[in-house]
Amino acid sequence: MDNDDLVLPTPVNFPAFPYDPPYWIQMDLMSHVYTSIEKRQVTIVESPTGTGKTLSLLCSSLSWLVDEKDRARKGQLSQPSLSSTAPSWVAAQALDIRKRELEAEDKEYEERLAKARKTEAHFRILARARVTKKQRVTVDPVQGHVDEDAYLPDDDCENNQDNFSPAVRALMAKVDKNNKRDPASQGDEPSCTKIYYASRTHSQLSQVLPELTKLKFKHLALGGAVPDESTMRNMSRVDRDPCQKKRTFGDVDGDKCEVDQRQWRTVSLGSRKQLCINEDARSRPGDIDEKCRELLEGKKNTRCQYLPPVGDESRMLDLRDQILASPKDIEDLATSGKNIQTCPYYGSRRAIPQAELITLPYNLLLQKTARDTLGIDLTNQVVIIDEAHNLIPTLLSLSSVRLTSSTLSTSLKQVSVYYQKFRNRLSAMHALHLKRLLNFLDAFQRVAMDWMAQKLSAKSKRQDTEVMTVPDFIHKLGRKVEGINLLEIESYLKRSKIARKISRYAVDVSEGEKPERQSSGVATPPLHTIEALMLGLAGASEDGRLIFSAVGDAVEIKYQLLNPSALFRDVVESARSVVLAGGTMSPISAVVSELFTYLPPNRLTTFSCGHIIPASSVQTLLLTKGPSGLDLEFKFAQQSNPQVVSELGQIILNFCNVVPGGIVIFFPSYASLNFAREAWSQSGLLDKFNVKKKVFLEPQESSGVEMILREYATAAKTHMPLDKKTGAVLFAVVGAKLSEGLNFSDDLARAVVVIGLPFANKNSPELQERMRYANQTEVRSGIRRPVGGKDAATEMYENMCMSAVNQSIGRAIRHRGDWASLVLIDRRFTLPAIRGKLPQWLRDDVAVCETFGQVMKHLGNFYREKRQRIVY
């Protein structure tokens, strides 16, 4: 019987949730996620910040995982091991034997992890007692003689795979990987069903493990087996805890029945930059990834000291078990690696097959090359992507490639020098592929130079930017290149890893010609950029565009994939279920239209829950007129209109008089913010703001953000008599450094103000192509718009704008006890199409203020009701 023949019912409660009872919106969210996973669906979940989103996602997905393991175990026990004619007592005995075997396997595995915990504790004690000496950084001696054999391509890629199908190539690659003794090679290690939990940054992922430790999944240490989780959900609180039940009825001494919290086998995946513990490699100039790969090859005693010798896996297996024994974030992983003197980067990869929960940043999950490198197989696994409002921009970014004419020229020169030097020592296969690569690079450089020459021509009316389709670009390369299979060359570069050898040879030859040779470190080979571009060109003829731009005297070429779903589709089709979650996913229609148009309706669900705060704790106001009665519409031309900007200054001055604590005000762009600041400075309005609240502006450099936020937080929490300065005002920009990912709770944002609609620049070539592509896709799909309805490009344009607005709004109201006003200044916010794209939790309770007096009345009443909470 297939395990999925037994359908898991959605639980009526979740006993592992740490707060009893959960809020109803948390219960609804957990039920929805559990059901979506069980039904193999893709779901888009919107749960406002402060509603316990991360905790609910973990509890629901891990509850399903517990039930899935129980279902799998029952499936193993139900598999017939004897013929149907065997006596019933024989079948029962065989079943009992099989059950004991499975229990013995579980016990052995748990004992191994328990041993790892003890070993880890021992190493921690030793590490505290040990005086750590700084690793001595060595400098490679300058070699007068270069061993040219080291630059030749490896012989193990000689087998020509060009005529094999993709499936056969994948199988061969898997076998080849297992034979190469990669320190992270997982070989035939048993795997298990797991949850992949991805977010945009490691700082966001660092919040996952603390939430995981709050969950109350039971693990019985002594006294027998715990009932399965699905059974426990239908028990009383006393019945759910077997030890409590025995204590209640006096059956057992409480000391002999100890229920421990379940330790989930968890792995945090990160980059070498975060996990490398080789101080020598970290201190060298150049790219840490390339340096690591160089040390991995380990020729002539240069292998990294933290990688066990080839054939000796004991240290790596010990580190794997320590990683799985207890949840660890990136910093904990690095510490464990240092304690056991074994590389945590490869150790974490080795732990993937037996992990139950894996946390990782977006790029490691979304890029197939990264998944293949790490050994991640998403088949029938559960994928949760948190902070998923960033997913579409991330997919577009990951699928774009940018290179300059300088990079192109360097690549051509390096390959030419290498080919001329080694052409007589290369096999026919290597020589053929390198010759094809040279033809491609030479033609590419010719196209770039011709484009620039025509632009500089006095007779030319060519713009600074030109967009080409992939077929047009390939045609420009000429007949010699049109017949080349770019995917074949890219596959060769990837398989042979010859790009690093070509780059290394070119650098060494160049440095060898200098009077005083000094190592410049290990740089990223420029051919890697060419390799990524070739992959894009070969994979998306209709969905891709090349954008040529003049930057000074140079040419910049950008490859952009217009269809974000192309990169994500592989994830969706491999995984059992995909959950996209965010505090603000609205407008959800934008996510559906750009990522999931190919999914059947029964495979896609959405969920948007309300907020846990009372309705009286937030008010949303749409302001259409200023104090003088001026219509407020901050289109691009109006953003530099002195009259409009002066009116805006008067609005903000009035807000400073009634709003306590901090006010965060979002402008549509840095240009509009800088113009307003200059105008208010000259008119004296900026000084008037400062009388009531200390003024801060978002810095344009990232390095200044932390200091500004620290000083703003201090000022915003300063409460003095009402006739003196109290609180602060922070001017920021929608979509910039302060509009997402930051927590402006309580006094840090008693009001959030959004000025205008931050529409993207329609003159951007990338945006123009995306909008054109959206309309073309709509036409091809055969979908007929209603009369007067907007086309797909206009919808996408508005969705991009409102997604940015919603992220800015989401900076306030961060927990149940928080309260704030949200003020949107622009009459266009009252349009049904725009208003309908606001988050659902506030969409139906919006006050449209046709006069400025109305908005001041709303603000005054709101803060008078809250004033008793403010301590002056």
Coordinates of N, CA and C in Angstrom, one line a residue, residues 255-426:
D255 N 10.1 10.9 39.2 CA 11.5 10.9 38.8 C 11.9 9.9 37.8
K256 N 11.1 8.8 37.7 CA 11.4 7.7 36.8 C 10.7 7.9 35.4
C257 N 10.0 8.9 35.3 CA 9.2 9.1 34.0 C 9.5 10.5 33.6
E258 N 10.5 10.7 32.7 CA 10.9 12.0 32.3 C 10.7 12.2 30.9
V259 N 9.9 13.2 30.5 CA 9.6 13.5 29.2 C 10.4 14.7 28.7
D260 N 11.3 14.5 27.8 CA 12.1 15.6 27.2 C 11.6 16.2 26.0
Q261 N 12.0 17.4 25.7 CA 11.5 18.1 24.5 C 12.3 17.4 23.3
R262 N 11.6 17.2 22.2 CA 12.2 16.5 21.1 C 13.2 17.4 20.5
Q263 N 14.4 16.8 20.1 CA 15.4 17.5 19.5 C 15.3 17.2 18.0
W264 N 14.9 18.3 17.2 CA 14.8 18.1 15.8 C 16.2 18.1 15.2
R265 N 16.4 17.2 14.2 CA 17.7 17.2 13.5 C 17.7 18.3 12.5
T266 N 18.5 19.3 12.8 CA 18.4 20.6 12.1 C 19.8 21.0 11.6
V267 N 19.8 21.5 10.4 CA 21.0 22.0 9.7 C 20.8 23.4 9.2
S268 N 21.7 24.3 9.5 CA 21.8 25.6 9.0 C 22.8 25.7 7.9
L269 N 22.4 26.0 6.7 CA 23.3 26.0 5.5 C 23.8 27.5 5.3
G270 N 25.0 27.6 5.0 CA 25.6 29.0 4.8 C 26.7 28.9 3.7
S271 N 27.3 30.1 3.5 CA 28.3 30.1 2.5 C 29.7 29.9 3.1
R272 N 30.7 29.8 2.3 CA 32.1 29.7 2.9 C 32.5 30.9 3.6
K273 N 32.0 32.0 3.1 CA 32.3 33.3 3.8 C 31.9 33.3 5.3
Q274 N 30.8 32.6 5.6 CA 30.3 32.6 6.9 C 30.8 31.4 7.7
L275 N 31.2 30.3 7.0 CA 31.6 29.1 7.8 C 33.0 28.7 7.7
C276 N 33.8 29.4 6.8 CA 35.2 29.0 6.8 C 36.0 29.3 8.1
I277 N 36.7 28.4 8.6 CA 37.5 28.6 9.8 C 39.0 28.6 9.6
N278 N 39.4 28.6 8.3 CA 40.8 28.6 8.0 C 41.2 30.1 7.9
E279 N 41.8 30.6 8.9 CA 42.2 32.0 9.0 C 43.2 32.4 7.9
D280 N 44.0 31.4 7.5 CA 45.0 31.7 6.4 C 44.2 32.0 5.1
A281 N 43.2 31.2 4.8 CA 42.4 31.4 3.6 C 41.6 32.7 3.7
R282 N 41.1 32.9 4.9 CA 40.2 34.1 5.0 C 41.0 35.4 4.9
S283 N 42.3 35.4 5.3 CA 43.1 36.6 5.4 C 43.7 36.9 4.0
R284 N 43.7 36.0 3.1 CA 44.3 36.2 1.8 C 43.4 37.1 0.9
P285 N 43.9 37.9 0.1 CA 43.1 38.7 -0.8 C 42.5 37.8 -1.9
G286 N 41.4 38.2 -2.4 CA 40.7 37.4 -3.4 C 39.5 36.7 -3.0
D287 N 38.9 35.8 -3.8 CA 37.6 35.2 -3.6 C 37.8 34.0 -2.7
I288 N 37.1 33.9 -1.6 CA 37.2 32.8 -0.6 C 36.7 31.5 -1.2
D289 N 35.7 31.5 -2.1 CA 35.2 30.3 -2.7 C 36.3 29.7 -3.6
E290 N 37.0 30.5 -4.4 CA 38.1 30.0 -5.2 C 39.3 29.5 -4.4
K291 N 39.6 30.2 -3.3 CA 40.7 29.8 -2.5 C 40.4 28.4 -1.8
C292 N 39.1 28.2 -1.4 CA 38.7 27.0 -0.8 C 38.8 25.8 -1.8
R293 N 38.4 26.1 -3.1 CA 38.4 25.0 -4.1 C 39.9 24.7 -4.4
E294 N 40.7 25.7 -4.3 CA 42.2 25.4 -4.6 C 42.8 24.6 -3.5
L295 N 42.4 24.9 -2.2 CA 42.9 24.1 -1.1 C 42.2 22.7 -1.0
L296 N 41.0 22.6 -1.6 CA 40.4 21.3 -1.6 C 41.1 20.3 -2.5
E297 N 41.7 20.8 -3.6 CA 42.4 19.9 -4.5 C 43.7 19.4 -3.8
G298 N 44.3 20.2 -2.9 CA 45.3 19.7 -2.0 C 46.5 19.0 -2.6
K299 N 47.0 19.6 -3.6 CA 48.2 19.0 -4.2 C 49.4 19.5 -3.5
K300 N 50.4 18.7 -3.4 CA 51.7 19.0 -2.8 C 51.5 19.6 -1.4
N301 N 50.8 18.9 -0.5 CA 50.7 19.3 0.9 C 50.0 20.7 1.1
T302 N 49.2 21.1 0.1 CA 48.5 22.4 0.3 C 47.0 22.2 0.6
R303 N 46.6 20.9 0.9 CA 45.2 20.7 1.2 C 44.9 21.3 2.5
C304 N 43.6 21.9 2.6 CA 43.2 22.6 3.8 C 43.3 21.7 5.0
Q305 N 43.9 22.2 6.1 CA 44.1 21.4 7.3 C 42.8 21.0 8.0
Y306 N 41.7 21.7 7.7 CA 40.4 21.3 8.3 C 39.6 20.3 7.5
L307 N 40.2 19.9 6.4 CA 39.6 18.8 5.7 C 40.3 17.5 6.0
P308 N 39.6 16.5 6.4 CA 40.2 15.2 6.7 C 40.9 14.6 5.5
P309 N 42.0 13.8 5.7 CA 42.7 13.2 4.6 C 41.7 12.4 3.8
V310 N 41.9 12.3 2.4 CA 41.1 11.5 1.6 C 41.0 10.0 2.1
G311 N 39.8 9.5 2.3 CA 39.7 8.1 2.8 C 39.5 8.0 4.3
D312 N 39.7 9.1 5.0 CA 39.5 9.1 6.5 C 38.3 10.0 6.7
E313 N 37.1 9.4 7.0 CA 35.9 10.1 7.2 C 35.5 10.3 8.6
S314 N 36.2 9.8 9.6 CA 35.8 9.7 10.9 C 35.5 11.1 11.5
R315 N 36.4 12.1 11.2 CA 36.2 13.4 11.8 C 35.0 14.1 11.1
M316 N 34.8 13.9 9.8 CA 33.7 14.5 9.2 C 32.4 13.9 9.7
L317 N 32.4 12.6 9.9 CA 31.2 11.9 10.4 C 30.9 12.4 11.9
D318 N 31.9 12.6 12.7 CA 31.7 13.0 14.0 C 31.1 14.4 14.0
L319 N 31.6 15.3 13.1 CA 31.0 16.7 13.1 C 29.6 16.6 12.6
R320 N 29.3 15.7 11.6 CA 27.9 15.6 11.1 C 27.0 15.2 12.2
D321 N 27.4 14.3 13.1 CA 26.5 13.8 14.2 C 26.4 14.9 15.2
Q322 N 27.4 15.7 15.4 CA 27.3 16.8 16.4 C 26.3 17.9 15.8
I323 N 26.4 18.1 14.5 CA 25.5 19.1 13.9 C 24.0 18.6 14.1
L324 N 23.8 17.4 13.9 CA 22.4 16.8 13.9 C 21.9 16.6 15.4
A325 N 22.9 16.6 16.3 CA 22.5 16.3 17.7 C 21.7 17.4 18.4
S326 N 21.9 18.6 18.0 CA 21.2 19.7 18.6 C 21.1 20.9 17.6
P327 N 20.0 21.7 17.5 CA 20.0 22.7 16.5 C 21.1 23.8 16.7
K328 N 21.6 24.2 15.6 CA 22.7 25.2 15.6 C 22.6 26.2 14.6
D329 N 22.8 27.5 14.9 CA 22.8 28.5 13.9 C 24.2 28.6 13.3
I330 N 24.4 29.5 12.4 CA 25.7 29.6 11.6 C 26.8 29.8 12.6
E331 N 26.7 30.7 13.6 CA 27.8 30.9 14.5 C 28.1 29.7 15.3
D332 N 27.0 28.9 15.8 CA 27.3 27.7 16.5 C 28.0 26.6 15.6
L333 N 27.6 26.6 14.3 CA 28.3 25.7 13.4 C 29.8 25.9 13.3
A334 N 30.1 27.2 13.2 CA 31.5 27.6 13.1 C 32.3 27.2 14.3
T335 N 31.6 27.4 15.5 CA 32.3 27.1 16.8 C 32.5 25.6 16.9
S336 N 31.5 24.8 16.5 CA 31.6 23.3 16.5 C 32.8 22.9 15.6
G337 N 32.9 23.5 14.4 CA 33.9 23.1 13.5 C 35.3 23.4 14.1
K338 N 35.4 24.6 14.8 CA 36.7 24.9 15.4 C 37.0 24.0 16.5
N339 N 36.0 23.6 17.3 CA 36.3 22.7 18.4 C 36.8 21.4 18.0
I340 N 36.3 20.9 16.9 CA 36.6 19.5 16.4 C 37.7 19.6 15.3
Q341 N 38.1 20.8 15.0 CA 39.1 21.1 13.9 C 38.7 20.4 12.6
T342 N 37.4 20.6 12.2 CA 36.9 20.1 11.0 C 36.0 21.1 10.3
C343 N 36.1 21.2 9.0 CA 35.4 22.2 8.2 C 33.9 22.2 8.4
P344 N 33.3 23.2 9.0 CA 31.8 23.2 9.2 C 31.0 23.4 7.9
Y345 N 31.7 24.0 6.9 CA 31.0 24.2 5.6 C 30.7 22.9 5.0
Y346 N 31.7 22.0 4.9 CA 31.5 20.7 4.3 C 30.7 19.8 5.3
G347 N 30.9 20.0 6.6 CA 30.3 19.2 7.6 C 28.8 19.4 7.6
S348 N 28.3 20.7 7.4 CA 26.9 20.9 7.3 C 26.3 20.3 6.1
R349 N 27.0 20.3 5.0 CA 26.5 19.6 3.7 C 26.4 18.1 4.0
R350 N 27.3 17.5 4.7 CA 27.3 16.1 5.0 C 26.1 15.7 5.8
A351 N 25.5 16.7 6.6 CA 24.4 16.4 7.5 C 23.1 16.5 6.8
I352 N 23.0 16.9 5.5 CA 21.8 17.2 4.9 C 20.9 16.0 4.8
P353 N 21.4 14.8 4.3 CA 20.5 13.7 4.1 C 19.6 13.3 5.3
Q354 N 20.2 13.3 6.5 CA 19.5 12.8 7.7 C 18.9 14.0 8.5
A355 N 18.9 15.2 8.0 CA 18.3 16.3 8.7 C 16.8 16.3 8.4
E356 N 16.1 16.8 9.4 CA 14.6 16.9 9.3 C 14.2 18.3 9.0
L357 N 15.0 19.3 9.4 CA 14.7 20.7 9.2 C 16.0 21.4 8.7
I358 N 15.9 22.0 7.5 CA 17.1 22.7 7.0 C 16.8 24.2 6.8
T359 N 17.5 25.0 7.4 CA 17.4 26.5 7.1 C 18.4 26.9 6.2
L360 N 18.1 27.8 5.2 CA 19.0 28.2 4.2 C 18.5 29.5 3.6
P361 N 19.5 30.3 3.1 CA 19.1 31.6 2.4 C 18.5 31.3 1.0
Y362 N 17.8 32.3 0.5 CA 17.1 32.1 -0.8 C 18.0 31.5 -1.9
N363 N 19.2 32.1 -2.1 CA 20.0 31.8 -3.2 C 20.4 30.3 -3.3
L364 N 20.6 29.7 -2.1 CA 21.0 28.3 -2.0 C 19.9 27.4 -2.4
L365 N 18.6 27.8 -2.2 CA 17.5 27.0 -2.6 C 17.0 27.2 -4.0
L366 N 17.1 28.5 -4.5 CA 16.5 28.8 -5.8 C 17.3 28.5 -7.0
Q367 N 18.7 28.5 -6.8 CA 19.6 28.2 -7.9 C 19.8 26.7 -8.0
K368 N 19.5 26.2 -9.2 CA 19.8 24.7 -9.3 C 21.2 24.3 -9.2
T369 N 22.1 25.2 -9.7 CA 23.6 24.9 -9.5 C 23.9 24.8 -8.0
A370 N 23.4 25.7 -7.2 CA 23.7 25.7 -5.8 C 23.1 24.4 -5.1
R371 N 21.9 24.0 -5.5 CA 21.3 22.8 -5.0 C 22.1 21.6 -5.4
D372 N 22.5 21.5 -6.6 CA 23.3 20.4 -7.1 C 24.7 20.3 -6.3
T373 N 25.3 21.5 -6.1 CA 26.6 21.5 -5.4 C 26.4 21.0 -3.9
L374 N 25.3 21.4 -3.3 CA 25.1 21.1 -1.9 C 24.5 19.7 -1.8
G375 N 24.0 19.1 -2.8 CA 23.4 17.8 -2.7 C 22.0 17.8 -2.3
I376 N 21.3 18.9 -2.6 CA 19.9 19.1 -2.1 C 19.0 18.5 -3.2
D377 N 18.2 17.6 -2.8 CA 17.2 17.0 -3.7 C 15.8 17.3 -3.1
L378 N 15.0 18.1 -3.8 CA 13.7 18.6 -3.3 C 12.6 17.6 -3.6
T379 N 12.9 16.5 -4.2 CA 11.8 15.6 -4.6 C 11.0 15.2 -3.4
N380 N 9.7 15.5 -3.5 CA 8.7 15.1 -2.4 C 9.0 15.7 -1.0
Q381 N 9.8 16.8 -1.0 CA 10.1 17.5 0.2 C 9.2 18.7 0.4
V382 N 9.2 19.3 1.6 CA 8.4 20.5 1.9 C 9.3 21.7 1.9
V383 N 8.9 22.7 1.1 CA 9.6 24.0 1.0 C 8.8 25.1 1.6
I384 N 9.4 25.8 2.6 CA 8.7 27.0 3.1 C 9.6 28.2 2.8
I385 N 9.1 29.2 2.1 CA 9.9 30.4 1.8 C 9.3 31.5 2.6
D386 N 10.0 32.0 3.6 CA 9.5 33.1 4.5 C 10.0 34.4 3.8
E387 N 9.3 35.5 4.3 CA 9.6 36.8 3.7 C 9.5 36.8 2.2
A388 N 8.5 36.1 1.7 CA 8.3 35.8 0.3 C 7.9 36.9 -0.6
H389 N 7.7 38.1 0.1 CA 7.4 39.3 -0.8 C 8.6 39.7 -1.6
N390 N 9.8 39.1 -1.2 CA 11.1 39.4 -1.9 C 11.3 38.4 -3.0
L391 N 10.5 37.4 -3.1 CA 10.8 36.2 -4.0 C 10.9 36.6 -5.5
I392 N 10.0 37.4 -6.0 CA 10.0 37.7 -7.4 C 11.3 38.6 -7.8
P393 N 11.5 39.7 -7.0 CA 12.8 40.4 -7.3 C 14.0 39.6 -7.1
T394 N 14.0 38.6 -6.2 CA 15.2 37.8 -6.0 C 15.4 36.8 -7.2
L395 N 14.3 36.3 -7.7 CA 14.4 35.4 -8.9 C 14.9 36.1 -10.1
L396 N 14.4 37.3 -10.3 CA 14.9 38.1 -11.4 C 16.3 38.5 -11.3
S397 N 16.8 38.8 -10.0 CA 18.2 39.1 -9.8 C 19.1 37.9 -10.0
L398 N 18.6 36.7 -9.5 CA 19.5 35.5 -9.7 C 19.6 35.1 -11.1
S399 N 18.6 35.4 -11.9 CA 18.6 35.0 -13.3 C 19.3 36.0 -14.3
S400 N 19.7 37.1 -13.7 CA 20.4 38.2 -14.5 C 21.9 38.0 -14.5
V401 N 22.5 38.4 -15.5 CA 24.0 38.4 -15.6 C 24.5 39.7 -16.2
R402 N 25.5 40.3 -15.5 CA 26.0 41.6 -16.0 C 27.5 41.5 -16.2
L403 N 27.9 41.9 -17.4 CA 29.4 41.9 -17.6 C 29.7 43.2 -18.4
T404 N 31.0 43.6 -18.3 CA 31.4 44.7 -19.0 C 32.3 44.3 -20.2
S405 N 32.6 45.2 -21.1 CA 33.5 45.0 -22.2 C 34.8 44.6 -21.7
S406 N 35.2 45.1 -20.5 CA 36.5 44.8 -19.9 C 36.6 43.3 -19.5
T407 N 35.5 42.8 -18.9 CA 35.4 41.4 -18.5 C 35.5 40.5 -19.8
L408 N 34.7 40.9 -20.8 CA 34.7 40.2 -22.0 C 36.1 40.1 -22.7
S409 N 36.8 41.3 -22.7 CA 38.1 41.3 -23.3 C 39.1 40.5 -22.5
T410 N 39.0 40.5 -21.2 CA 39.9 39.7 -20.3 C 39.7 38.2 -20.5
S411 N 38.4 37.8 -20.6 CA 38.1 36.4 -20.9 C 38.7 35.9 -22.2
L412 N 38.5 36.8 -23.3 CA 39.0 36.4 -24.6 C 40.6 36.3 -24.5
K413 N 41.2 37.2 -23.9 CA 42.7 37.2 -23.8 C 43.2 36.0 -23.1
Q414 N 42.5 35.7 -21.9 CA 43.0 34.6 -21.1 C 42.8 33.2 -21.9
V415 N 41.7 33.0 -22.5 CA 41.5 31.8 -23.3 C 42.5 31.7 -24.4
S416 N 42.7 32.8 -25.1 CA 43.6 32.8 -26.2 C 45.0 32.5 -25.8
V417 N 45.5 33.1 -24.7 CA 46.9 32.8 -24.2 C 47.0 31.3 -23.8
Y418 N 45.9 30.8 -23.1 CA 45.9 29.4 -22.7 C 45.9 28.5 -23.8
Y419 N 45.1 28.7 -24.8 CA 44.9 27.9 -26.0 C 46.2 27.8 -26.8
Q420 N 46.8 29.0 -27.0 CA 48.1 29.0 -27.8 C 49.2 28.2 -27.0
K421 N 49.2 28.3 -25.7 CA 50.3 27.7 -24.9 C 50.1 26.1 -24.9
F422 N 48.9 25.7 -24.8 CA 48.7 24.2 -24.5 C 48.0 23.5 -25.6
R423 N 47.8 24.1 -26.8 CA 47.0 23.5 -27.8 C 47.5 22.1 -28.3
N424 N 48.8 22.0 -28.3 CA 49.4 20.8 -28.7 C 49.4 19.7 -27.6
R425 N 49.0 20.1 -26.4 CA 49.0 19.1 -25.3 C 47.6 18.7 -24.9
L426 N 46.6 19.4 -25.5 CA 45.2 19.1 -25.2 C 44.7 18.0 -26.0

